[in-house]
Coordinates of C-alpha atoms and ligand atoms in Angstrom, one line a residue:
M10 CA -68.7 77.9 31.2
N11 CA -68.4 77.2 35.0
Y12 CA -66.6 73.8 34.6
L13 CA -64.1 72.7 32.0
P14 CA -64.8 69.2 30.9
L15 CA -61.6 67.1 31.0
F16 CA -61.2 63.3 30.8
H17 CA -59.2 61.9 33.8
K18 CA -56.9 59.0 33.3
L19 CA -57.2 56.8 36.4
D20 CA -55.5 53.7 35.2
H21 CA -54.4 52.0 38.5
K22 CA -54.3 55.3 40.3
K23 CA -55.2 55.3 44.0
C24 CA -58.7 56.6 44.5
L25 CA -60.4 57.0 47.9
L26 CA -64.1 56.5 48.3
I27 CA -65.6 57.5 51.7
G28 CA -69.0 55.9 52.4
G29 CA -70.3 52.4 51.7
G30 CA -74.0 52.9 50.7
S31 CA -75.8 52.8 47.4
V32 CA -74.3 56.1 46.1
A33 CA -70.8 55.0 46.9
T34 CA -71.5 51.7 45.2
R35 CA -72.5 53.6 41.9
K36 CA -69.3 55.6 42.1
A37 CA -67.2 52.5 42.8
R38 CA -68.6 50.9 39.6
L39 CA -67.6 54.0 37.6
L40 CA -64.1 54.0 39.1
L41 CA -63.7 50.3 38.4
D42 CA -64.7 50.9 34.8
A43 CA -61.9 53.4 34.6
H44 CA -59.5 50.8 36.1
A45 CA -58.8 52.8 39.3
S46 CA -57.4 51.2 42.4
I47 CA -60.0 51.8 45.0
T48 CA -59.9 52.1 48.8
V49 CA -63.2 52.4 50.6
I50 CA -63.5 53.8 54.1
A51 CA -66.8 53.0 55.7
P52 CA -68.1 51.3 58.9
A53 CA -70.4 49.2 56.7
L54 CA -70.6 48.2 53.0
S55 CA -73.5 47.6 50.6
E56 CA -73.8 44.0 49.4
E57 CA -72.2 44.8 46.1
L58 CA -69.2 46.5 47.7
T59 CA -68.9 43.6 50.2
Q60 CA -68.6 41.2 47.2
L61 CA -66.1 43.5 45.5
A62 CA -64.0 43.6 48.7
S63 CA -64.2 39.8 49.1
A64 CA -63.0 39.4 45.5
S65 CA -60.1 41.8 46.2
K66 CA -61.4 44.3 43.6
I67 CA -61.4 47.0 46.2
T68 CA -59.7 47.6 49.6
H69 CA -62.0 48.1 52.5
L70 CA -61.0 50.0 55.7
K71 CA -63.8 49.3 58.2
R72 CA -64.0 52.6 60.1
V73 CA -65.0 56.3 59.8
F74 CA -62.8 58.9 58.2
E75 CA -59.8 60.1 60.1
A76 CA -57.6 63.2 59.6
N77 CA -54.9 62.8 56.8
D78 CA -56.8 59.8 55.2
T79 CA -56.8 61.6 51.9
L80 CA -53.1 62.0 51.6
N81 CA -51.4 59.8 48.9
F82 CA -54.6 59.5 46.9
S83 CA -55.0 60.9 43.4
L84 CA -58.8 61.4 43.7
V85 CA -61.3 61.5 46.6
I86 CA -65.0 60.9 46.4
C87 CA -67.1 61.4 49.5
A88 CA -70.5 59.8 49.7
T89 CA -71.5 60.0 53.4
N90 CA -74.5 61.6 55.0
D91 CA -72.3 63.3 57.7
K92 CA -72.1 67.0 56.6
Q93 CA -69.4 67.8 59.2
A94 CA -67.2 64.9 57.9
N95 CA -67.9 65.9 54.3
S96 CA -66.7 69.4 54.9
E97 CA -63.5 68.2 56.7
I98 CA -62.7 65.8 53.9
S99 CA -63.2 68.4 51.2
T100 CA -61.0 70.9 53.0
E101 CA -58.2 68.4 53.6
A102 CA -58.2 67.2 50.0
Q103 CA -58.3 70.7 48.5
L104 CA -55.5 71.9 50.8
N105 CA -53.4 69.1 49.4
N106 CA -54.5 69.8 45.8
I107 CA -56.3 66.4 45.5
P108 CA -59.4 66.5 43.2
V109 CA -62.4 65.9 45.4
N110 CA -66.1 65.3 44.8
V111 CA -68.7 65.4 47.6
V112 CA -71.9 63.9 46.4
D113 CA -74.8 66.4 46.3
Q114 CA -72.7 69.2 47.8
P115 CA -71.4 71.1 44.8
Q116 CA -69.9 73.9 47.0
L117 CA -67.5 71.3 48.5
C118 CA -66.4 69.8 45.1
S119 CA -63.4 70.7 43.0
F120 CA -64.8 68.5 40.2
I121 CA -68.3 67.1 39.4
F122 CA -69.4 64.0 37.7
P123 CA -71.1 64.3 34.3
A124 CA -73.8 62.1 33.0
I125 CA -71.9 59.6 30.7
V126 CA -72.7 58.0 27.4
D127 CA -70.2 55.2 27.2
R128 CA -69.3 53.8 23.8
A129 CA -65.6 53.3 24.8
P130 CA -63.3 54.5 23.4
I131 CA -65.9 57.2 22.4
T132 CA -67.1 58.7 25.7
I133 CA -69.5 61.6 26.0
A134 CA -69.8 63.6 29.2
I135 CA -72.8 65.8 29.8
S136 CA -73.1 68.3 32.6
S137 CA -75.4 71.1 33.7
G138 CA -72.7 72.3 36.1
G139 CA -74.7 70.7 39.0
V140 CA -77.8 72.9 38.5
A141 CA -80.1 70.6 36.6
P142 CA -78.8 67.0 36.8
V143 CA -82.2 65.6 35.7
L144 CA -82.0 67.6 32.5
S145 CA -78.4 66.2 31.9
R146 CA -79.8 62.7 32.3
L147 CA -82.5 63.5 29.8
V148 CA -80.0 64.7 27.2
R149 CA -78.0 61.6 27.9
A150 CA -81.0 59.4 27.3
K151 CA -81.6 61.1 23.9
L152 CA -78.0 60.6 22.9
E153 CA -78.1 57.0 23.9
T154 CA -80.9 56.4 21.4
L155 CA -79.2 58.2 18.6
L156 CA -75.8 56.6 18.8
P157 CA -75.2 53.0 17.6
H158 CA -74.5 50.7 20.5
A159 CA -71.4 49.4 18.8
L160 CA -69.9 52.8 18.0
G161 CA -66.9 51.9 20.1
Q162 CA -66.1 49.0 17.7
L163 CA -66.0 51.5 14.8
A164 CA -63.7 53.7 16.8
S165 CA -61.4 50.8 17.4
L166 CA -61.3 49.9 13.7
A167 CA -60.4 53.5 12.9
A168 CA -57.6 53.3 15.5
E169 CA -56.2 50.2 13.8
C170 CA -56.2 51.7 10.4
R171 CA -55.3 55.2 11.3
Q172 CA -51.6 55.1 10.4
T173 CA -52.2 53.3 7.1
V174 CA -54.7 56.0 6.1
K175 CA -52.4 58.7 7.3
D176 CA -49.5 57.3 5.1
H177 CA -51.8 57.0 2.1
F178 CA -53.0 60.6 1.9
S179 CA -50.7 63.5 1.4
N180 CA -53.0 66.1 2.8
S181 CA -55.4 66.3 5.8
K182 CA -58.4 67.3 3.8
Q183 CA -58.3 64.1 1.7
R184 CA -58.0 62.2 5.0
R185 CA -61.0 63.9 6.5
I186 CA -63.2 63.2 3.4
F187 CA -62.1 59.6 3.5
W188 CA -63.0 59.1 7.1
E189 CA -66.3 60.9 6.7
T190 CA -67.2 58.5 3.9
I191 CA -66.2 55.5 6.0
F192 CA -68.1 56.6 9.1
N193 CA -71.3 57.2 7.1
G194 CA -71.2 54.1 4.9
P195 CA -71.3 50.4 4.6
V196 CA -67.9 49.9 6.5
A197 CA -69.5 51.5 9.6
E198 CA -72.6 49.3 9.2
L199 CA -70.4 46.2 9.0
S200 CA -68.5 47.2 12.1
Y201 CA -71.8 47.8 14.0
L202 CA -72.8 44.2 13.1
G203 CA -69.5 43.0 14.6
K204 CA -68.1 42.0 11.2
H205 CA -64.7 43.5 12.0
D206 CA -62.5 41.7 9.5
E207 CA -64.9 42.3 6.6
A208 CA -65.2 46.0 7.6
K209 CA -61.4 46.3 7.7
K210 CA -61.1 44.6 4.3
Q211 CA -63.6 47.0 2.8
L212 CA -62.0 50.0 4.4
L213 CA -58.6 49.1 2.9
Q214 CA -60.2 48.4 -0.5
H215 CA -61.9 51.8 -0.3
L216 CA -58.5 53.4 0.3
H217 CA -57.2 52.1 -3.0
Q218 CA -60.3 53.0 -5.0
T219 CA -59.8 55.6 -7.8
E220 CA -62.4 58.3 -8.3
D221 CA -64.1 56.4 -11.1
S222 CA -64.3 53.0 -9.4
P223 CA -67.9 52.1 -9.0
T224 CA -69.4 52.2 -5.5
I225 CA -72.1 49.7 -4.8
G226 CA -74.8 50.8 -2.4
K227 CA -76.8 48.8 0.1
V228 CA -80.4 48.1 0.7
Y229 CA -81.9 48.1 4.2
L230 CA -85.2 46.3 4.4
V231 CA -86.7 48.1 7.4
G232 CA -89.8 47.4 9.4
G233 CA -91.6 50.6 10.1
G234 CA -94.0 49.2 12.7
P235 CA -97.8 49.5 12.8
G236 CA -98.0 53.3 12.9
D237 CA -97.0 54.8 16.2
P238 CA -93.6 56.3 15.5
E239 CA -92.4 55.5 19.0
L240 CA -92.7 51.8 18.2
L241 CA -89.8 52.1 15.7
T242 CA -86.6 50.3 16.7
L243 CA -83.5 52.3 17.4
K244 CA -81.8 50.7 14.4
A245 CA -84.7 51.6 12.1
L246 CA -84.5 55.2 13.3
R247 CA -80.8 55.4 12.7
L248 CA -81.1 54.0 9.2
L249 CA -83.9 56.4 8.3
Q250 CA -81.5 59.2 9.3
L251 CA -78.8 57.8 7.1
A252 CA -80.6 56.8 3.9
D253 CA -80.2 58.6 0.6
I254 CA -83.5 57.2 -0.7
I255 CA -86.6 55.8 1.1
I256 CA -88.9 53.5 -0.8
Y257 CA -92.1 53.2 1.2
D258 CA -95.4 51.5 1.2
R259 CA -99.0 52.7 1.9
L260 CA -98.9 51.3 5.4
V261 CA -96.0 53.4 6.5
S262 CA -97.4 56.2 8.7
A263 CA -96.6 59.8 7.9
E264 CA -95.2 60.2 11.4
V265 CA -92.7 57.5 10.8
L266 CA -91.7 58.9 7.4
N267 CA -91.2 62.3 9.0
L268 CA -88.3 60.9 11.0
A269 CA -86.3 60.3 7.9
R270 CA -83.4 62.6 6.9
R271 CA -84.9 65.8 5.5
D272 CA -83.0 65.7 2.2
A273 CA -83.5 62.0 1.5
E274 CA -85.4 61.3 -1.7
R275 CA -88.8 59.5 -1.1
I276 CA -90.4 57.1 -3.5
Y277 CA -93.9 55.8 -2.9
V278 CA -94.5 52.3 -4.2
G279 CA -97.7 51.6 -2.2
K280 CA -100.2 49.3 -3.7
Q281 CA -103.9 50.2 -3.4
R282 CA -106.3 47.3 -3.7
S283 CA -107.8 48.7 -6.9
D284 CA -104.6 50.1 -8.3
H285 CA -101.5 47.9 -8.5
S286 CA -99.5 50.9 -9.5
V287 CA -96.0 49.5 -8.9
P288 CA -95.8 45.8 -9.5
Q289 CA -93.4 43.8 -7.2
D290 CA -91.0 43.1 -10.1
D291 CA -90.6 46.8 -10.7
I292 CA -89.9 47.5 -7.0
N293 CA -87.2 44.8 -7.1
A294 CA -85.7 46.3 -10.2
L295 CA -85.8 49.8 -8.6
L296 CA -83.9 48.5 -5.5
I297 CA -81.2 47.0 -7.6
K298 CA -80.8 50.0 -9.9
L299 CA -80.5 52.4 -6.9
A300 CA -78.0 50.2 -5.1
K301 CA -75.9 49.9 -8.2
E302 CA -75.8 53.7 -8.4
G303 CA -74.1 53.6 -5.0
K304 CA -77.2 54.7 -3.0
R305 CA -78.1 53.7 0.6
V306 CA -81.6 52.6 0.1
V307 CA -84.1 52.1 2.9
R308 CA -87.0 49.9 1.8
L309 CA -89.5 50.9 4.5
K310 CA -92.4 48.6 5.1
G311 CA -95.3 48.7 7.5
G312 CA -95.0 46.4 10.4
D313 CA -92.4 43.7 10.0
P314 CA -90.9 43.0 6.6
F315 CA -91.1 39.2 7.1
M316 CA -94.7 39.1 8.2
F317 CA -96.9 39.2 5.1
G318 CA -94.6 41.8 3.7
R319 CA -93.0 40.1 0.7
G320 CA -89.6 40.9 2.3
G321 CA -88.3 37.5 1.4
E322 CA -89.0 38.0 -2.3
E323 CA -87.2 41.4 -2.3
I324 CA -84.0 40.1 -0.7
E325 CA -84.0 37.0 -3.0
T326 CA -83.5 39.4 -6.0
L327 CA -80.9 41.3 -4.1
I328 CA -79.0 38.1 -3.5
D329 CA -79.2 37.2 -7.2
E330 CA -77.7 40.5 -8.1
N331 CA -75.0 40.4 -5.4
I332 CA -76.3 43.5 -3.6
S333 CA -75.6 43.7 0.1
F334 CA -78.5 44.2 2.4
E335 CA -79.7 44.1 6.0
V336 CA -83.1 43.2 7.4
V337 CA -84.4 45.2 10.4
P338 CA -87.5 43.7 12.0
G339 CA -90.4 45.9 13.0
I340 CA -93.3 45.5 15.4
T341 CA -95.9 43.6 13.4
A342 CA -99.6 44.7 13.3
A343 CA -100.6 41.7 15.4
S344 CA -98.3 42.8 18.3
G345 CA -99.1 46.5 18.0
C346 CA -102.9 46.1 17.6
A347 CA -103.1 43.5 20.4
S348 CA -101.0 45.4 22.9
Y349 CA -102.8 48.7 22.2
S350 CA -106.2 47.0 22.6
G351 CA -105.5 45.1 25.8
I352 CA -105.8 41.8 24.1
P353 CA -102.9 39.4 25.0
L354 CA -102.5 37.0 22.1
T355 CA -101.8 34.1 24.5
H356 CA -103.0 33.7 28.0
R357 CA -102.6 30.7 30.3
E358 CA -106.4 30.4 30.8
H359 CA -107.5 31.3 27.2
A360 CA -105.0 30.3 24.5
Q361 CA -101.8 28.4 24.3
S362 CA -101.1 29.0 20.6
C363 CA -101.7 31.7 18.1
M364 CA -102.0 31.5 14.3
F365 CA -101.2 34.4 12.0
V366 CA -103.0 34.0 8.7
T367 CA -103.9 36.2 5.7
G368 CA -107.6 36.5 4.9
H369 CA -106.8 37.9 1.4
L370 CA -109.5 37.0 -1.1
K371 CA -108.4 35.2 -4.2
D372 CA -111.1 34.6 -6.9
N373 CA -113.6 35.8 -4.2
T374 CA -112.7 33.0 -1.8
V375 CA -110.6 32.8 1.3
N376 CA -108.4 29.7 1.1
L377 CA -107.3 28.6 4.5
D378 CA -106.8 25.4 6.5
W379 CA -110.1 25.7 8.4
D380 CA -109.6 22.6 10.5
Q381 CA -106.2 23.9 11.7
L382 CA -107.8 27.2 12.6
A383 CA -111.0 26.1 14.3
K384 CA -109.2 24.6 17.4
P385 CA -110.0 25.3 21.0
N386 CA -107.5 27.4 23.2
Q387 CA -106.1 29.1 20.1
T388 CA -106.0 32.7 19.0
I389 CA -106.4 33.5 15.3
V390 CA -105.0 36.7 13.9
I391 CA -106.1 37.6 10.5
Y392 CA -104.2 40.1 8.3
M393 CA -106.0 41.6 5.3
G394 CA -109.3 39.9 6.4
L395 CA -111.8 42.8 6.1
M396 CA -113.2 41.8 2.7
G397 CA -113.5 38.1 3.5
L398 CA -114.7 38.5 7.0
R399 CA -118.2 37.1 6.4
Q400 CA -116.8 34.1 4.7
I401 CA -114.1 33.5 7.4
S402 CA -116.7 33.6 10.2
E403 CA -119.1 31.2 8.4
K404 CA -116.3 28.7 7.7
L405 CA -115.1 28.7 11.3
I406 CA -118.6 28.2 12.6
E407 CA -119.1 25.4 10.0
R408 CA -116.0 23.7 11.6
N409 CA -117.5 23.9 15.0
L410 CA -116.1 27.0 16.5
A411 CA -118.8 28.4 18.7
G412 CA -120.9 31.3 17.2
N413 CA -120.3 33.3 20.4
T414 CA -116.5 33.1 20.1
P415 CA -115.3 36.7 20.7
V416 CA -113.9 38.6 17.8
A417 CA -112.1 42.0 17.7
L418 CA -111.6 44.0 14.6
I419 CA -109.0 46.7 15.1
Q420 CA -108.8 49.7 12.8
K421 CA -105.5 51.6 12.2
G422 CA -104.0 50.0 15.2
T423 CA -101.6 52.1 17.4
T424 CA -102.4 55.3 15.5
A425 CA -104.5 58.3 16.6
E426 CA -107.4 56.6 14.8
H427 CA -107.0 53.3 16.6
R428 CA -110.5 51.8 17.1
V429 CA -111.7 48.4 18.4
I430 CA -114.9 46.8 17.3
I431 CA -115.9 43.9 19.6
S432 CA -118.4 41.2 18.6
D433 CA -118.6 37.5 18.1
L434 CA -118.3 35.1 15.1
L435 CA -122.0 35.2 14.5
H436 CA -122.4 38.9 14.4
I437 CA -119.1 40.5 13.5
A438 CA -119.7 40.7 9.7
N439 CA -123.0 42.6 10.2
K440 CA -121.5 44.9 12.8
V441 CA -118.6 45.8 10.6
E442 CA -120.8 46.4 7.6
E443 CA -122.8 48.8 9.8
L444 CA -119.8 50.6 11.4
K445 CA -117.6 50.7 8.2
P446 CA -114.1 50.8 9.8
K447 CA -111.3 52.3 7.8
P448 CA -108.3 50.2 6.6
P449 CA -105.9 48.9 7.6
T450 CA -107.8 46.5 9.9
L451 CA -106.7 43.4 11.8
I452 CA -109.0 40.7 13.1
I453 CA -108.4 38.8 16.3
I454 CA -110.6 35.7 17.1
G455 CA -110.6 33.7 20.3
S456 CA -111.3 33.7 23.9
V457 CA -108.5 36.2 24.7
V458 CA -110.6 38.9 23.1
S459 CA -112.9 38.7 26.2
L460 CA -110.0 40.2 28.2
H461 CA -110.3 43.5 26.3
S462 CA -113.0 44.9 28.5
K463 CA -110.7 44.6 31.5
L464 CA -107.2 45.1 30.1
N465 CA -107.8 47.9 27.6
W466 CA -105.6 50.8 28.6
T467 CA -105.7 53.1 25.6
H468 CA -109.3 54.4 25.7
Ligands
SAM97 C1 -99.6 43.4 3.5 S1 -99.9 43.2 5.2 C2 -98.5 43.7 5.9 C3 -98.3 43.4 7.3 C4 -97.0 44.0 7.9 N1 -95.9 43.5 7.3 C5 -97.0 43.7 9.4 O1 -96.1 43.0 9.9 O2 -97.8 44.2 10.1 C6 -101.1 44.4 5.5 C7 -102.1 44.1 6.5 O3 -101.6 44.2 7.8 C8 -102.6 44.7 8.7 N2 -102.1 45.9 9.3 C9 -101.0 46.6 9.1 N3 -100.9 47.7 9.9 C10 -102.0 47.7 10.6 C11 -102.6 48.6 11.6 N4 -101.9 49.7 12.0 N5 -103.7 48.3 12.1 C12 -104.5 47.2 11.7 N6 -104.0 46.4 10.8 C13 -102.8 46.6 10.2 C14 -103.8 44.8 7.9 O4 -104.5 43.6 8.0 C15 -103.3 45.0 6.5 O5 -104.2 44.7 5.6

């Protein structure tokens, strides 16, 4: 290890920043975050530094560096392009044992800046010792996606309850187990949601629980997006890594499922059109049973749980049984398929509204409000419309939508098997019969489809 990471307390300490350009501005921001008292020496300042000086947030000395300028400061940062001055500043500061950093000249530094993940009071510093700063930033970006944004709130809650927990347990092992349970459970989730008082209440309740008190789990209704795992939300990813059990549908892609915790149990409840293997009531009952066993259950659905996903029905039963839950939205098939096909769902010159409908057949008919659908300047997105496609096209033409209205049928949108079939209302049913796309498929009808030939970027 060439550098020992230490965290420097700068609270109101006098820090000297030499230089007034964009790099100096970035350093000033960091120093201000750490509540330092900043003096900037520079003949000219960036706009942001000028504003900070006018607001008396920093002190500005409008000139170049002079000998002995560094004396009486606790920290010196040099961000000028003048190599001679940089070297003099570094020598003077180091002679006086003042920590000094010269931007992009590690040989002149007595300390270096790490890449920072800030979830104050939790702070993570990453460094490559100055040899591969881009790699440090990459590691930082990965950590940013893994750590909940509100981790700091949880740390503050822990700080508030630390003494009470310490007084409660006689040994440190019990304390450690208690905190591990808290940081991995519903209290942490409540804190991330900003429900501080409720989180604190549950934490204290947990403290007084005996070993045989029942623990009630929680259900997370999570949208898994249309297929491409990179379209998952950060929250969905975090919950997949936390879950004890994942209950998933047919539409959840294998790549998304692979992101779940390795030892999480997985239960498939997917419904095939011909085989209603797990009825909705049984799924609801399963969610309740598992939550009552104290499990953290992720109910993972394709797309968004509230878009033709029966998410509402599932949480209704959870409410009836007093089981706590969260709903995590996902990218719905319409957004995923449209974006990955270069078909904007609205466009100033083509469509000012968009209807999302299900084309599901009931008793061999599609029952929709055809007059509402067959309107000009409107995009129609049809979920589950493959079987009823011929009927849908005929009905829309009957209600005066032109036979040459463009139609796109998208197979397995956003996945490696994403495929777009383009036609018009008159011909789409025949074309689809001929090409036999694989489900799931989504249908987009309207003038916006004509933009596909120009805007398609996925080829
Ligand atoms: C029961 S609905 C669920 C919709 C889901 N909740 C959503 O927000 O995307 C299933 C239908 O969504 C559409 N669908 C879902 N994922 C799709 C994909 N990757 N490509 C094309 N269509 C998709 C299909 O029309 C499929 O029949």
